[in-house]
Amino acid sequence: IQNKLRNDSLSPAQERRYKKLKDEIISEVKSLRLNQARIDALVEQLYDINKRLVGYEGRLMRLAESH
């Protein structure tokens, strides 16, 4: 990360280590299994948040139009 921030290139050893760590992370994420009930609860929560945001957006639009 520090090299990237300074626009420095990685040494070949660092490049190999980076690729190995990246591949390990990808493998772990691919093997991740989530509980379907938890996924459903999160989707429902997002739906509720979106519904509130749409309501707030409508209220804001009406306030803007009235002034």
Coordinates of N, CA and C in Angstrom, one line a residue:
I1 N 0.8 -1.2 0.0 CA 0.0 0.0 0.0 C 0.9 1.2 0.0
Q2 N 1.9 1.2 0.8 CA 2.8 2.4 0.9 C 3.5 2.6 -0.5
N3 N 3.9 1.6 -1.1 CA 4.5 1.7 -2.5 C 3.5 2.3 -3.5
K4 N 2.3 1.8 -3.4 CA 1.2 2.3 -4.3 C 1.0 3.8 -4.1
L5 N 0.9 4.2 -2.8 CA 0.7 5.6 -2.5 C 1.9 6.5 -3.0
R6 N 3.1 6.0 -2.9 CA 4.2 6.8 -3.4 C 4.5 6.5 -4.9
N7 N 3.6 5.8 -5.6 CA 3.8 5.4 -7.0 C 5.1 4.7 -7.2
D8 N 5.6 3.9 -6.2 CA 6.8 3.1 -6.4 C 6.3 1.7 -6.9
S9 N 7.2 1.0 -7.7 CA 6.8 -0.3 -8.1 C 7.3 -1.3 -7.1
L10 N 6.7 -2.5 -7.1 CA 7.0 -3.6 -6.2 C 8.2 -4.4 -6.8
S11 N 9.0 -4.9 -5.8 CA 10.1 -5.7 -6.2 C 9.5 -7.1 -6.7
P12 N 10.2 -7.9 -7.4 CA 9.7 -9.2 -7.8 C 9.2 -10.0 -6.6
A13 N 9.9 -10.0 -5.5 CA 9.5 -10.8 -4.4 C 8.2 -10.2 -3.8
Q14 N 8.1 -8.9 -3.7 CA 6.9 -8.3 -3.2 C 5.7 -8.6 -4.1
E15 N 6.0 -8.6 -5.4 CA 4.9 -8.8 -6.4 C 4.4 -10.3 -6.2
R16 N 5.3 -11.2 -6.0 CA 4.9 -12.6 -5.8 C 4.1 -12.8 -4.5
R17 N 4.6 -12.1 -3.4 CA 3.9 -12.2 -2.1 C 2.5 -11.5 -2.3
Y18 N 2.4 -10.4 -3.0 CA 1.1 -9.7 -3.2 C 0.2 -10.6 -3.9
K19 N 0.6 -11.3 -5.0 CA -0.2 -12.2 -5.8 C -0.7 -13.3 -4.9
K20 N 0.2 -13.9 -4.1 CA -0.1 -15.0 -3.2 C -1.2 -14.6 -2.2
L21 N -1.0 -13.5 -1.6 CA -2.0 -13.0 -0.6 C -3.3 -12.7 -1.3
K22 N -3.3 -12.1 -2.4 CA -4.5 -11.8 -3.2 C -5.3 -13.0 -3.5
D23 N -4.6 -14.1 -4.0 CA -5.2 -15.3 -4.3 C -5.8 -16.0 -3.1
E24 N -5.1 -15.9 -2.0 CA -5.7 -16.5 -0.7 C -6.9 -15.8 -0.3
I25 N -7.0 -14.5 -0.4 CA -8.2 -13.7 -0.1 C -9.3 -14.1 -1.0
I26 N -9.0 -14.1 -2.3 CA -10.1 -14.5 -3.2 C -10.6 -15.9 -2.9
S27 N -9.8 -16.8 -2.6 CA -10.2 -18.2 -2.3 C -11.1 -18.2 -1.1
E28 N -10.7 -17.5 0.0 CA -11.5 -17.4 1.2 C -12.9 -16.8 0.9
V29 N -12.9 -15.7 0.2 CA -14.2 -15.1 -0.1 C -15.1 -16.0 -0.9
K30 N -14.5 -16.7 -1.9 CA -15.3 -17.6 -2.7 C -15.9 -18.7 -1.8
S31 N -15.2 -19.1 -0.8 CA -15.7 -20.2 0.0 C -16.6 -19.8 1.1
L32 N -16.8 -18.5 1.2 CA -17.7 -17.9 2.2 C -19.2 -18.3 2.0
R33 N -19.8 -18.8 3.0 CA -21.2 -19.2 2.9 C -22.0 -18.4 3.9
L34 N -23.0 -17.7 3.5 CA -23.9 -16.9 4.4 C -25.2 -17.7 4.6
N35 N -25.7 -17.5 5.8 CA -27.0 -18.1 6.2 C -28.1 -17.4 5.4
Q36 N -28.9 -18.1 4.7 CA -30.0 -17.6 3.9 C -30.9 -16.7 4.7
A37 N -31.2 -17.0 5.9 CA -32.1 -16.2 6.8 C -31.4 -14.8 7.0
R38 N -30.1 -14.8 7.2 CA -29.4 -13.6 7.4 C -29.4 -12.7 6.2
I39 N -29.2 -13.3 5.0 CA -29.3 -12.6 3.8 C -30.7 -12.0 3.6
D40 N -31.7 -12.8 3.8 CA -33.1 -12.3 3.7 C -33.3 -11.1 4.7
A41 N -32.8 -11.2 5.9 CA -33.0 -10.1 6.9 C -32.2 -8.8 6.4
L42 N -31.1 -9.0 5.8 CA -30.3 -7.8 5.3 C -31.0 -7.2 4.1
V43 N -31.5 -8.0 3.2 CA -32.3 -7.5 2.1 C -33.5 -6.7 2.6
E44 N -34.2 -7.3 3.5 CA -35.4 -6.6 4.1 C -35.0 -5.3 4.7
Q45 N -33.9 -5.3 5.4 CA -33.4 -4.0 6.1 C -33.1 -3.0 5.0
L46 N -32.4 -3.4 3.9 CA -32.1 -2.5 2.8 C -33.4 -2.0 2.2
Y47 N -34.4 -2.8 2.0 CA -35.7 -2.4 1.5 C -36.3 -1.3 2.3
D48 N -36.3 -1.5 3.6 CA -36.9 -0.5 4.6 C -36.1 0.8 4.5
I49 N -34.8 0.7 4.5 CA -34.0 1.9 4.4 C -34.3 2.7 3.1
N50 N -34.4 1.9 2.0 CA -34.7 2.6 0.7 C -36.1 3.2 0.7
K51 N -37.0 2.5 1.3 CA -38.4 3.1 1.4 C -38.4 4.4 2.2
R52 N -37.6 4.5 3.3 CA -37.5 5.7 4.0 C -36.9 6.8 3.2
L53 N -35.8 6.5 2.5 CA -35.1 7.4 1.7 C -36.0 8.0 0.6
V54 N -36.8 7.2 0.0 CA -37.7 7.6 -1.0 C -38.7 8.6 -0.4
G55 N -39.2 8.3 0.8 CA -40.1 9.1 1.5 C -39.5 10.5 1.8
Y56 N -38.3 10.5 2.3 CA -37.6 11.7 2.6 C -37.3 12.5 1.3
E57 N -37.0 11.8 0.2 CA -36.8 12.5 -1.0 C -38.1 13.3 -1.5
G58 N -39.2 12.6 -1.3 CA -40.5 13.2 -1.7 C -40.8 14.4 -0.8
R59 N -40.6 14.3 0.5 CA -40.8 15.4 1.4 C -39.9 16.6 1.0
L60 N -38.6 16.3 0.7 CA -37.7 17.3 0.4 C -38.1 18.0 -0.9
M61 N -38.6 17.3 -1.9 CA -39.0 17.8 -3.1 C -40.2 18.8 -2.9
R62 N -41.2 18.3 -2.1 CA -42.3 19.1 -1.8 C -41.9 20.4 -1.1
L63 N -41.0 20.3 -0.1 CA -40.5 21.5 0.6 C -39.8 22.5 -0.4
A64 N -39.0 22.0 -1.3 CA -38.3 22.8 -2.3 C -39.3 23.5 -3.2
E65 N -40.4 22.8 -3.6 CA -41.3 23.4 -4.5 C -42.2 24.4 -3.8
S66 N -42.4 24.3 -2.5 CA -43.3 25.3 -1.8 C -42.5 26.6 -1.5
H67 N -41.2 26.6 -1.6 CA -40.5 27.8 -1.3 C -39.9 28.5 -2.5

